[in-house]
Amino acid sequence: MGEAPAFYIEELPEELPSGITLKSRSCEAAIDIGGKTYLIGGADDESALSLGVRIFDKSTSQWINPTVLGTKPKTCKGLWAVSPGQDRVLIIRKGSQPDDGIWFLEVDTPYVREQEKLHGTKVVAWSKGMRGNAQKPIVISGPSGVGKGTLVNKLMEEFPSFFGFSVSHTTRAPRVMEKDGIHYHFTEKSVMERDIKDGKFLEYASVHGNLYGTSIEAVELVADEGKRCILDIDVQGARSVRASSIEAMFIFICPPSMEELERRLRARGTETEEQVLKRLRNAKSELEQGVSSGLFDHILYNDNLGDCYQRLKKLLGLDGNAGSAVQSLPLEINLPLKDSVYVGKNKIIICCGSSELKESHSLFALDVSSLNGGAPGRTRGLAIYQVDPCCEGLEVINKLS
Ligand SMILES: Nc1nc2c(ncn2[C@@H]2O[C@H](COP(=O)(O)OP(=O)(O)O)[C@@H](O)[C@H]2O)c(=O)[nH]1
Ligand SMILES: Nc1ncnc2c1ncn2[C@@H]1O[C@H](COP(=O)(O)OP(=O)(O)O)[C@@H](O)[C@H]1O
């Protein structure tokens, strides 16, 4: 067996292959991809909250300040960069919280290329690396007063570790019992419109005279907890989600009659007479679209609440023994100062504690073969596991050397 091909990205090399000289800072990482050097971290402004990105184009010897999209990682004490492919950089943040250690900077993915066309600038986009895959979200739609909220609340009460609610943004005023950040993010119209323009929303629609929308972050936060996300959104929103790359289960809730819908809406007592009438008018077209468009996978009649809830549980496979929720296990890699990184095809081996493999106390593998999702949300499907230095780690390294 030859020498293990370890390399350190702890300190920036004074001289980059392009011949440019850079200030060496421990919180910077540089990596060459496709004729460009990406310099990550070490923003000029020391008080910057998130990691900066600059690009040196070797063909023109020009610096580029790219448009940076996505969820940006906070600055950290140090970082490492490796490139598992030509389209993205994998960043390991030192001294970070367990589930906040691995990030991706996309430099040439389909998302980045599409955004470059829209912005007319070079674009790079961050996403946080997450272990495992998100479960298919559940989209629930139906006219106002049909019982969506009641059914969702029952589900969340009975299975608190299974399901999480996607907290929407809205420009409508809060009802008496509603809390900001729990029932909705109550937002100014101008702020919400700006965020929509910045690509932060998965979908949005104007409903009953107000703007409502699901932010990408709202859905990702639920999945981060290892829970299945429930979206209570209108039919237009459901159509947008259907048209997106997200795979979801679509359920439409129907009232037994328009009279009963009106009775429930009035009995709830949360709307003015004018608002009740508007919601009832809109209910007719919502019902037409919901029942006939083929948009929804399942239609549930909410006549008797208990029966409807049982049917909902059956659809979700929860009528028998539900088993236990998918837990997101804590990631226990806390990278010390002098690590070694071994890059193989689809696998990156990180040797913590010592550059000498045989002396290493902990050897971890990052499996990047099944990545999905990505910027501007999360990159999921990352597998991280500890490997025995005597078997898998050495096997991979042997193949490399
Ligand atoms: N498109 C979209 N619709 C939403 C969103 N959040 C809530 N809605 C829908 O907006 C409508 C009005 O919601 P709300 O004002 O809470 O009244 P409710 O229907 O009587 O509970 C309902 O059809 C919701 O499903 C969202 O994020 N996006
Ligand atoms: N099956 C049902 N039978 C009678 N009342 C119901 C039923 N389902 C819900 N309700 C009541 O109807 C009202 C509207 O329900 P809600 O969940 O707020 O509707 P939505 O979220 O669809 O607007 C609430 O007061 C709720 O308690």
PDB file of C-alpha atoms in Angstrom, residues 140-381:
ATOM      1  CA  ILE A 140     -54.322  19.559   2.042  1.00  0.00           C
ATOM      2  CA  SER A 141     -56.776  21.881   0.287  1.00  0.00           C
ATOM      3  CA  GLY A 142     -60.457  22.651   0.553  1.00  0.00           C
ATOM      4  CA  PRO A 143     -62.820  25.586   0.977  1.00  0.00           C
ATOM      5  CA  SER A 144     -62.726  27.809   4.014  1.00  0.00           C
ATOM      6  CA  GLY A 145     -64.574  26.233   6.954  1.00  0.00           C
ATOM      7  CA  VAL A 146     -64.519  22.654   5.623  1.00  0.00           C
ATOM      8  CA  GLY A 147     -62.359  21.442   8.527  1.00  0.00           C
ATOM      9  CA  LYS A 148     -58.784  21.356   7.140  1.00  0.00           C
ATOM     10  CA  GLY A 149     -57.291  22.980  10.216  1.00  0.00           C
ATOM     11  CA  THR A 150     -59.308  20.726  12.546  1.00  0.00           C
ATOM     12  CA  LEU A 151     -58.134  17.553  10.767  1.00  0.00           C
ATOM     13  CA  VAL A 152     -54.501  18.710  10.608  1.00  0.00           C
ATOM     14  CA  ASN A 153     -54.543  19.593  14.315  1.00  0.00           C
ATOM     15  CA  LYS A 154     -55.917  16.158  15.227  1.00  0.00           C
ATOM     16  CA  LEU A 155     -53.163  14.503  13.208  1.00  0.00           C
ATOM     17  CA  MET A 156     -50.433  16.594  14.788  1.00  0.00           C
ATOM     18  CA  GLU A 157     -51.827  15.974  18.280  1.00  0.00           C
ATOM     19  CA  GLU A 158     -51.980  12.216  17.821  1.00  0.00           C
ATOM     20  CA  PHE A 159     -48.644  11.923  15.988  1.00  0.00           C
ATOM     21  CA  PRO A 160     -46.510  14.830  17.178  1.00  0.00           C
ATOM     22  CA  SER A 161     -43.242  13.240  16.141  1.00  0.00           C
ATOM     23  CA  PHE A 162     -44.532  12.168  12.702  1.00  0.00           C
ATOM     24  CA  PHE A 163     -45.861  15.365  11.234  1.00  0.00           C
ATOM     25  CA  GLY A 164     -44.860  18.997  11.128  1.00  0.00           C
ATOM     26  CA  PHE A 165     -46.868  21.914   9.858  1.00  0.00           C
ATOM     27  CA  SER A 166     -45.520  24.183   7.158  1.00  0.00           C
ATOM     28  CA  VAL A 167     -46.042  27.657   8.600  1.00  0.00           C
ATOM     29  CA  SER A 168     -47.183  29.844   5.715  1.00  0.00           C
ATOM     30  CA  HIS A 169     -46.700  33.556   5.265  1.00  0.00           C
ATOM     31  CA  THR A 170     -49.796  35.711   4.900  1.00  0.00           C
ATOM     32  CA  THR A 171     -50.716  39.353   4.620  1.00  0.00           C
ATOM     33  CA  ARG A 172     -54.079  38.811   6.348  1.00  0.00           C
ATOM     34  CA  ALA A 173     -54.543  40.049   9.925  1.00  0.00           C
ATOM     35  CA  PRO A 174     -54.178  37.468  12.728  1.00  0.00           C
ATOM     36  CA  ARG A 175     -57.322  36.050  14.323  1.00  0.00           C
ATOM     37  CA  VAL A 176     -57.680  36.378  18.117  1.00  0.00           C
ATOM     38  CA  MET A 177     -56.093  33.021  19.001  1.00  0.00           C
ATOM     39  CA  GLU A 178     -53.488  33.012  16.240  1.00  0.00           C
ATOM     40  CA  LYS A 179     -49.801  33.416  17.053  1.00  0.00           C
ATOM     41  CA  ASP A 180     -47.155  34.783  14.715  1.00  0.00           C
ATOM     42  CA  GLY A 181     -44.685  32.070  13.700  1.00  0.00           C
ATOM     43  CA  ILE A 182     -47.011  29.256  14.829  1.00  0.00           C
ATOM     44  CA  HIS A 183     -50.207  29.599  12.782  1.00  0.00           C
ATOM     45  CA  TYR A 184     -48.759  31.931  10.160  1.00  0.00           C
ATOM     46  CA  HIS A 185     -45.887  34.307   9.637  1.00  0.00           C
ATOM     47  CA  PHE A 186     -47.933  37.503   9.513  1.00  0.00           C
ATOM     48  CA  THR A 187     -46.169  39.703   7.019  1.00  0.00           C
ATOM     49  CA  GLU A 188     -46.281  43.094   5.296  1.00  0.00           C
ATOM     50  CA  LYS A 189     -47.290  42.864   1.644  1.00  0.00           C
ATOM     51  CA  SER A 190     -44.162  44.697   0.426  1.00  0.00           C
ATOM     52  CA  VAL A 191     -41.865  42.363   2.404  1.00  0.00           C
ATOM     53  CA  MET A 192     -43.614  39.279   1.110  1.00  0.00           C
ATOM     54  CA  GLU A 193     -43.527  40.530  -2.475  1.00  0.00           C
ATOM     55  CA  ARG A 194     -39.785  41.177  -2.209  1.00  0.00           C
ATOM     56  CA  ASP A 195     -39.181  37.690  -0.790  1.00  0.00           C
ATOM     57  CA  ILE A 196     -41.249  36.156  -3.591  1.00  0.00           C
ATOM     58  CA  LYS A 197     -39.092  38.034  -6.098  1.00  0.00           C
ATOM     59  CA  ASP A 198     -35.962  36.737  -4.359  1.00  0.00           C
ATOM     60  CA  GLY A 199     -37.130  33.185  -4.980  1.00  0.00           C
ATOM     61  CA  LYS A 200     -37.782  32.332  -1.337  1.00  0.00           C
ATOM     62  CA  PHE A 201     -41.251  30.865  -1.947  1.00  0.00           C
ATOM     63  CA  LEU A 202     -42.175  27.428  -3.145  1.00  0.00           C
ATOM     64  CA  GLU A 203     -45.646  28.729  -4.061  1.00  0.00           C
ATOM     65  CA  TYR A 204     -47.918  31.686  -3.352  1.00  0.00           C
ATOM     66  CA  ALA A 205     -51.402  32.850  -4.273  1.00  0.00           C
ATOM     67  CA  SER A 206     -53.893  35.595  -3.680  1.00  0.00           C
ATOM     68  CA  VAL A 207     -56.747  34.046  -1.667  1.00  0.00           C
ATOM     69  CA  HIS A 208     -59.876  35.843  -0.419  1.00  0.00           C
ATOM     70  CA  GLY A 209     -58.112  39.158  -1.080  1.00  0.00           C
ATOM     71  CA  ASN A 210     -54.874  38.405   0.794  1.00  0.00           C
ATOM     72  CA  LEU A 211     -51.500  37.031  -0.204  1.00  0.00           C
ATOM     73  CA  TYR A 212     -50.555  33.585   1.139  1.00  0.00           C
ATOM     74  CA  GLY A 213     -47.390  31.613   0.438  1.00  0.00           C
ATOM     75  CA  THR A 214     -45.230  28.678   1.470  1.00  0.00           C
ATOM     76  CA  SER A 215     -41.566  29.546   1.861  1.00  0.00           C
ATOM     77  CA  ILE A 216     -38.988  26.951   0.881  1.00  0.00           C
ATOM     78  CA  GLU A 217     -37.545  27.323   4.380  1.00  0.00           C
ATOM     79  CA  ALA A 218     -40.911  26.463   6.023  1.00  0.00           C
ATOM     80  CA  VAL A 219     -40.997  23.075   4.286  1.00  0.00           C
ATOM     81  CA  GLU A 220     -37.293  22.393   4.808  1.00  0.00           C
ATOM     82  CA  LEU A 221     -37.486  23.142   8.545  1.00  0.00           C
ATOM     83  CA  VAL A 222     -40.075  20.392   9.015  1.00  0.00           C
ATOM     84  CA  ALA A 223     -38.028  17.895   7.014  1.00  0.00           C
ATOM     85  CA  ASP A 224     -34.907  18.869   9.005  1.00  0.00           C
ATOM     86  CA  GLU A 225     -36.688  17.539  12.098  1.00  0.00           C
ATOM     87  CA  GLY A 226     -37.215  14.227  10.329  1.00  0.00           C
ATOM     88  CA  LYS A 227     -40.981  14.885  10.101  1.00  0.00           C
ATOM     89  CA  ARG A 228     -43.442  14.680   7.236  1.00  0.00           C
ATOM     90  CA  CYS A 229     -44.537  18.129   6.184  1.00  0.00           C
ATOM     91  CA  ILE A 230     -48.230  19.116   5.971  1.00  0.00           C
ATOM     92  CA  LEU A 231     -49.199  22.083   3.805  1.00  0.00           C
ATOM     93  CA  ASP A 232     -52.680  23.601   4.257  1.00  0.00           C
ATOM     94  CA  ILE A 233     -52.898  25.651   1.064  1.00  0.00           C
ATOM     95  CA  ASP A 234     -55.502  26.681  -1.489  1.00  0.00           C
ATOM     96  CA  VAL A 235     -56.126  25.034  -4.862  1.00  0.00           C
ATOM     97  CA  GLN A 236     -53.936  27.510  -6.797  1.00  0.00           C
ATOM     98  CA  GLY A 237     -51.075  26.788  -4.393  1.00  0.00           C
ATOM     99  CA  ALA A 238     -51.643  23.035  -4.772  1.00  0.00           C
ATOM    100  CA  ARG A 239     -51.391  23.453  -8.533  1.00  0.00           C
ATOM    101  CA  SER A 240     -48.060  25.301  -8.165  1.00  0.00           C
ATOM    102  CA  VAL A 241     -46.664  22.573  -5.924  1.00  0.00           C
ATOM    103  CA  ARG A 242     -47.827  19.956  -8.430  1.00  0.00           C
ATOM    104  CA  ALA A 243     -45.944  21.848 -11.151  1.00  0.00           C
ATOM    105  CA  SER A 244     -42.776  22.082  -9.026  1.00  0.00           C
ATOM    106  CA  SER A 245     -40.110  19.416  -8.690  1.00  0.00           C
ATOM    107  CA  ILE A 246     -41.500  18.427  -5.283  1.00  0.00           C
ATOM    108  CA  GLU A 247     -43.316  15.132  -5.093  1.00  0.00           C
ATOM    109  CA  ALA A 248     -46.253  15.333  -2.716  1.00  0.00           C
ATOM    110  CA  MET A 249     -49.535  13.654  -1.806  1.00  0.00           C
ATOM    111  CA  PHE A 250     -52.520  15.894  -2.669  1.00  0.00           C
ATOM    112  CA  ILE A 251     -55.737  15.618  -0.614  1.00  0.00           C
ATOM    113  CA  PHE A 252     -58.881  17.675  -1.153  1.00  0.00           C
ATOM    114  CA  ILE A 253     -61.436  18.029   1.657  1.00  0.00           C
ATOM    115  CA  CYS A 254     -65.087  18.423   0.634  1.00  0.00           C
ATOM    116  CA  PRO A 255     -68.031  19.581   2.777  1.00  0.00           C
ATOM    117  CA  PRO A 256     -71.211  17.459   2.862  1.00  0.00           C
ATOM    118  CA  SER A 257     -73.162  20.470   1.491  1.00  0.00           C
ATOM    119  CA  MET A 258     -72.845  24.214   0.940  1.00  0.00           C
ATOM    120  CA  GLU A 259     -75.353  24.778   3.775  1.00  0.00           C
ATOM    121  CA  GLU A 260     -73.206  22.836   6.213  1.00  0.00           C
ATOM    122  CA  LEU A 261     -70.092  24.700   5.032  1.00  0.00           C
ATOM    123  CA  GLU A 262     -71.828  28.008   5.732  1.00  0.00           C
ATOM    124  CA  ARG A 263     -72.988  26.785   9.147  1.00  0.00           C
ATOM    125  CA  ARG A 264     -69.420  25.783  10.122  1.00  0.00           C
ATOM    126  CA  LEU A 265     -67.920  28.998   8.859  1.00  0.00           C
ATOM    127  CA  ARG A 266     -70.416  31.127  10.782  1.00  0.00           C
ATOM    128  CA  ALA A 267     -70.172  28.944  13.909  1.00  0.00           C
ATOM    129  CA  ARG A 268     -66.406  29.413  13.930  1.00  0.00           C
ATOM    130  CA  GLY A 269     -67.055  33.132  14.311  1.00  0.00           C
ATOM    131  CA  THR A 270     -63.644  34.307  13.091  1.00  0.00           C
ATOM    132  CA  GLU A 271     -64.754  36.280  10.010  1.00  0.00           C
ATOM    133  CA  THR A 272     -66.865  39.358   9.448  1.00  0.00           C
ATOM    134  CA  GLU A 273     -70.096  38.956   7.485  1.00  0.00           C
ATOM    135  CA  GLU A 274     -68.398  40.392   4.411  1.00  0.00           C
ATOM    136  CA  GLN A 275     -65.523  37.924   4.700  1.00  0.00           C
ATOM    137  CA  VAL A 276     -67.899  35.000   5.235  1.00  0.00           C
ATOM    138  CA  LEU A 277     -69.759  35.904   2.041  1.00  0.00           C
ATOM    139  CA  LYS A 278     -66.507  36.223   0.074  1.00  0.00           C
ATOM    140  CA  ARG A 279     -65.315  32.823   1.316  1.00  0.00           C
ATOM    141  CA  LEU A 280     -68.620  31.192   0.415  1.00  0.00           C
ATOM    142  CA  ARG A 281     -68.492  32.683  -3.073  1.00  0.00           C
ATOM    143  CA  ASN A 282     -64.945  31.401  -3.549  1.00  0.00           C
ATOM    144  CA  ALA A 283     -65.906  27.983  -2.152  1.00  0.00           C
ATOM    145  CA  LYS A 284     -67.984  27.194  -5.251  1.00  0.00           C
ATOM    146  CA  SER A 285     -65.094  27.516  -7.695  1.00  0.00           C
ATOM    147  CA  GLU A 286     -62.671  25.837  -5.249  1.00  0.00           C
ATOM    148  CA  LEU A 287     -65.002  22.834  -5.051  1.00  0.00           C
ATOM    149  CA  GLU A 288     -65.348  22.663  -8.826  1.00  0.00           C
ATOM    150  CA  GLN A 289     -61.581  22.755  -9.312  1.00  0.00           C
ATOM    151  CA  GLY A 290     -60.864  20.410  -6.426  1.00  0.00           C
ATOM    152  CA  VAL A 291     -63.272  17.693  -7.450  1.00  0.00           C
ATOM    153  CA  SER A 292     -62.915  17.767 -11.212  1.00  0.00           C
ATOM    154  CA  SER A 293     -59.393  18.876 -12.099  1.00  0.00           C
ATOM    155  CA  GLY A 294     -57.595  15.618 -11.408  1.00  0.00           C
ATOM    156  CA  LEU A 295     -55.133  17.684  -9.411  1.00  0.00           C
ATOM    157  CA  PHE A 296     -55.835  15.798  -6.214  1.00  0.00           C
ATOM    158  CA  ASP A 297     -54.872  12.202  -5.509  1.00  0.00           C
ATOM    159  CA  HIS A 298     -57.616  11.772  -2.893  1.00  0.00           C
ATOM    160  CA  ILE A 299     -60.919  13.455  -2.060  1.00  0.00           C
ATOM    161  CA  LEU A 300     -62.258  13.153   1.483  1.00  0.00           C
ATOM    162  CA  TYR A 301     -65.791  14.132   2.551  1.00  0.00           C
ATOM    163  CA  ASN A 302     -65.768  15.729   5.947  1.00  0.00           C
ATOM    164  CA  ASP A 303     -69.286  14.899   7.107  1.00  0.00           C
ATOM    165  CA  ASN A 304     -68.713  13.217  10.430  1.00  0.00           C
ATOM    166  CA  LEU A 305     -65.393  14.458  11.806  1.00  0.00           C
ATOM    167  CA  GLY A 306     -64.401  11.179  13.480  1.00  0.00           C
ATOM    168  CA  ASP A 307     -65.074   9.145  10.320  1.00  0.00           C
ATOM    169  CA  CYS A 308     -63.245  11.609   8.102  1.00  0.00           C
ATOM    170  CA  TYR A 309     -60.234  11.585  10.419  1.00  0.00           C
ATOM    171  CA  GLN A 310     -60.146   7.765  10.328  1.00  0.00           C
ATOM    172  CA  ARG A 311     -60.178   7.847   6.514  1.00  0.00           C
ATOM    173  CA  LEU A 312     -57.387  10.411   6.504  1.00  0.00           C
ATOM    174  CA  LYS A 313     -55.291   8.223   8.793  1.00  0.00           C
ATOM    175  CA  LYS A 314     -55.936   5.246   6.517  1.00  0.00           C
ATOM    176  CA  LEU A 315     -54.710   7.194   3.507  1.00  0.00           C
ATOM    177  CA  LEU A 316     -51.545   8.028   5.392  1.00  0.00           C
ATOM    178  CA  GLY A 317     -51.023   4.429   6.466  1.00  0.00           C
ATOM    179  CA  LEU A 318     -51.657   5.272  10.114  1.00  0.00           C
ATOM    180  CA  ASP A 319     -54.684   3.137  10.796  1.00  0.00           C
ATOM    181  CA  GLY A 320     -52.721   0.208  12.194  1.00  0.00           C
ATOM    182  CA  ASN A 321     -49.583   0.198  14.245  1.00  0.00           C
ATOM    183  CA  ALA A 322     -47.947   3.421  13.228  1.00  0.00           C
ATOM    184  CA  GLY A 323     -44.465   2.454  14.335  1.00  0.00           C
ATOM    185  CA  SER A 324     -42.018   5.078  15.363  1.00  0.00           C
ATOM    186  CA  ALA A 325     -41.146   8.367  13.763  1.00  0.00           C
ATOM    187  CA  VAL A 326     -38.084   8.788  11.622  1.00  0.00           C
ATOM    188  CA  GLN A 327     -35.551  10.330  13.889  1.00  0.00           C
ATOM    189  CA  SER A 328     -32.796  12.577  12.682  1.00  0.00           C
ATOM    190  CA  LEU A 329     -29.781  11.204  14.458  1.00  0.00           C
ATOM    191  CA  PRO A 330     -27.265  13.694  15.756  1.00  0.00           C
ATOM    192  CA  LEU A 331     -24.181  13.988  13.637  1.00  0.00           C
ATOM    193  CA  GLU A 332     -21.240  13.517  15.903  1.00  0.00           C
ATOM    194  CA  ILE A 333     -18.404  14.819  13.814  1.00  0.00           C
ATOM    195  CA  ASN A 334     -16.644  17.706  15.440  1.00  0.00           C
ATOM    196  CA  LEU A 335     -13.691  18.303  13.200  1.00  0.00           C
ATOM    197  CA  PRO A 336     -10.466  19.096  14.989  1.00  0.00           C
ATOM    198  CA  LEU A 337      -7.859  21.436  13.560  1.00  0.00           C
ATOM    199  CA  LYS A 338      -5.622  19.059  11.645  1.00  0.00           C
ATOM    200  CA  ASP A 339      -7.721  16.610   9.694  1.00  0.00           C
ATOM    201  CA  SER A 340      -7.097  14.790   6.500  1.00  0.00           C
ATOM    202  CA  VAL A 341      -9.612  14.361   3.741  1.00  0.00           C
ATOM    203  CA  TYR A 342      -9.512  11.546   1.196  1.00  0.00           C
ATOM    204  CA  VAL A 343     -11.700  12.026  -1.851  1.00  0.00           C
ATOM    205  CA  GLY A 344     -12.922   8.938  -3.674  1.00  0.00           C
ATOM    206  CA  LYS A 345     -15.639   8.459  -6.244  1.00  0.00           C
ATOM    207  CA  ASN A 346     -18.882   9.293  -4.403  1.00  0.00           C
ATOM    208  CA  LYS A 347     -17.182   8.974  -1.063  1.00  0.00           C
ATOM    209  CA  ILE A 348     -15.133  11.335   1.034  1.00  0.00           C
ATOM    210  CA  ILE A 349     -13.250   9.937   3.954  1.00  0.00           C
ATOM    211  CA  ILE A 350     -12.402  12.330   6.759  1.00  0.00           C
ATOM    212  CA  CYS A 351      -9.767  11.338   9.173  1.00  0.00           C
ATOM    213  CA  CYS A 352     -10.163  13.159  12.466  1.00  0.00           C
ATOM    214  CA  GLY A 353      -7.549  13.514  15.147  1.00  0.00           C
ATOM    215  CA  SER A 354      -4.429  12.704  13.163  1.00  0.00           C
ATOM    216  CA  SER A 355      -3.163  12.712   9.615  1.00  0.00           C
ATOM    217  CA  GLU A 356      -1.793   9.260  10.220  1.00  0.00           C
ATOM    218  CA  LEU A 357      -4.590   6.960   9.265  1.00  0.00           C
ATOM    219  CA  LYS A 358      -3.523   4.090  11.495  1.00  0.00           C
ATOM    220  CA  GLU A 359      -3.389   6.366  14.509  1.00  0.00           C
ATOM    221  CA  SER A 360      -6.664   8.032  13.737  1.00  0.00           C
ATOM    222  CA  HIS A 361      -9.223   7.988  16.471  1.00  0.00           C
ATOM    223  CA  SER A 362     -12.162   8.556  14.228  1.00  0.00           C
ATOM    224  CA  LEU A 363     -12.636   7.994  10.566  1.00  0.00           C
ATOM    225  CA  PHE A 364     -15.834   9.122   8.899  1.00  0.00           C
ATOM    226  CA  ALA A 365     -17.210   8.547   5.433  1.00  0.00           C
ATOM    227  CA  LEU A 366     -19.467  10.991   3.650  1.00  0.00           C
ATOM    228  CA  ASP A 367     -21.363   9.177   0.942  1.00  0.00           C
ATOM    229  CA  VAL A 368     -22.462  11.642  -1.744  1.00  0.00           C
ATOM    230  CA  SER A 369     -23.735   9.074  -4.242  1.00  0.00           C
ATOM    231  CA  SER A 370     -27.455   9.714  -3.591  1.00  0.00           C
ATOM    232  CA  LEU A 371     -27.713  13.463  -3.242  1.00  0.00           C
ATOM    233  CA  ASN A 372     -31.023  15.084  -4.096  1.00  0.00           C
ATOM    234  CA  GLY A 373     -32.709  18.430  -3.680  1.00  0.00           C
ATOM    235  CA  GLY A 374     -30.149  21.195  -3.400  1.00  0.00           C
ATOM    236  CA  ALA A 375     -30.029  24.961  -3.582  1.00  0.00           C
ATOM    237  CA  PRO A 376     -31.819  27.122  -2.626  1.00  0.00           C
ATOM    238  CA  GLY A 377     -33.144  24.690   0.051  1.00  0.00           C
ATOM    239  CA  ARG A 378     -31.249  21.677   1.353  1.00  0.00           C
ATOM    240  CA  THR A 379     -29.095  19.021  -0.261  1.00  0.00           C
ATOM    241  CA  ARG A 380     -30.456  15.773   1.117  1.00  0.00           C
ATOM    242  CA  GLY A 381     -29.512  12.141   0.833  1.00  0.00           C
TER     243      GLY A 381
END
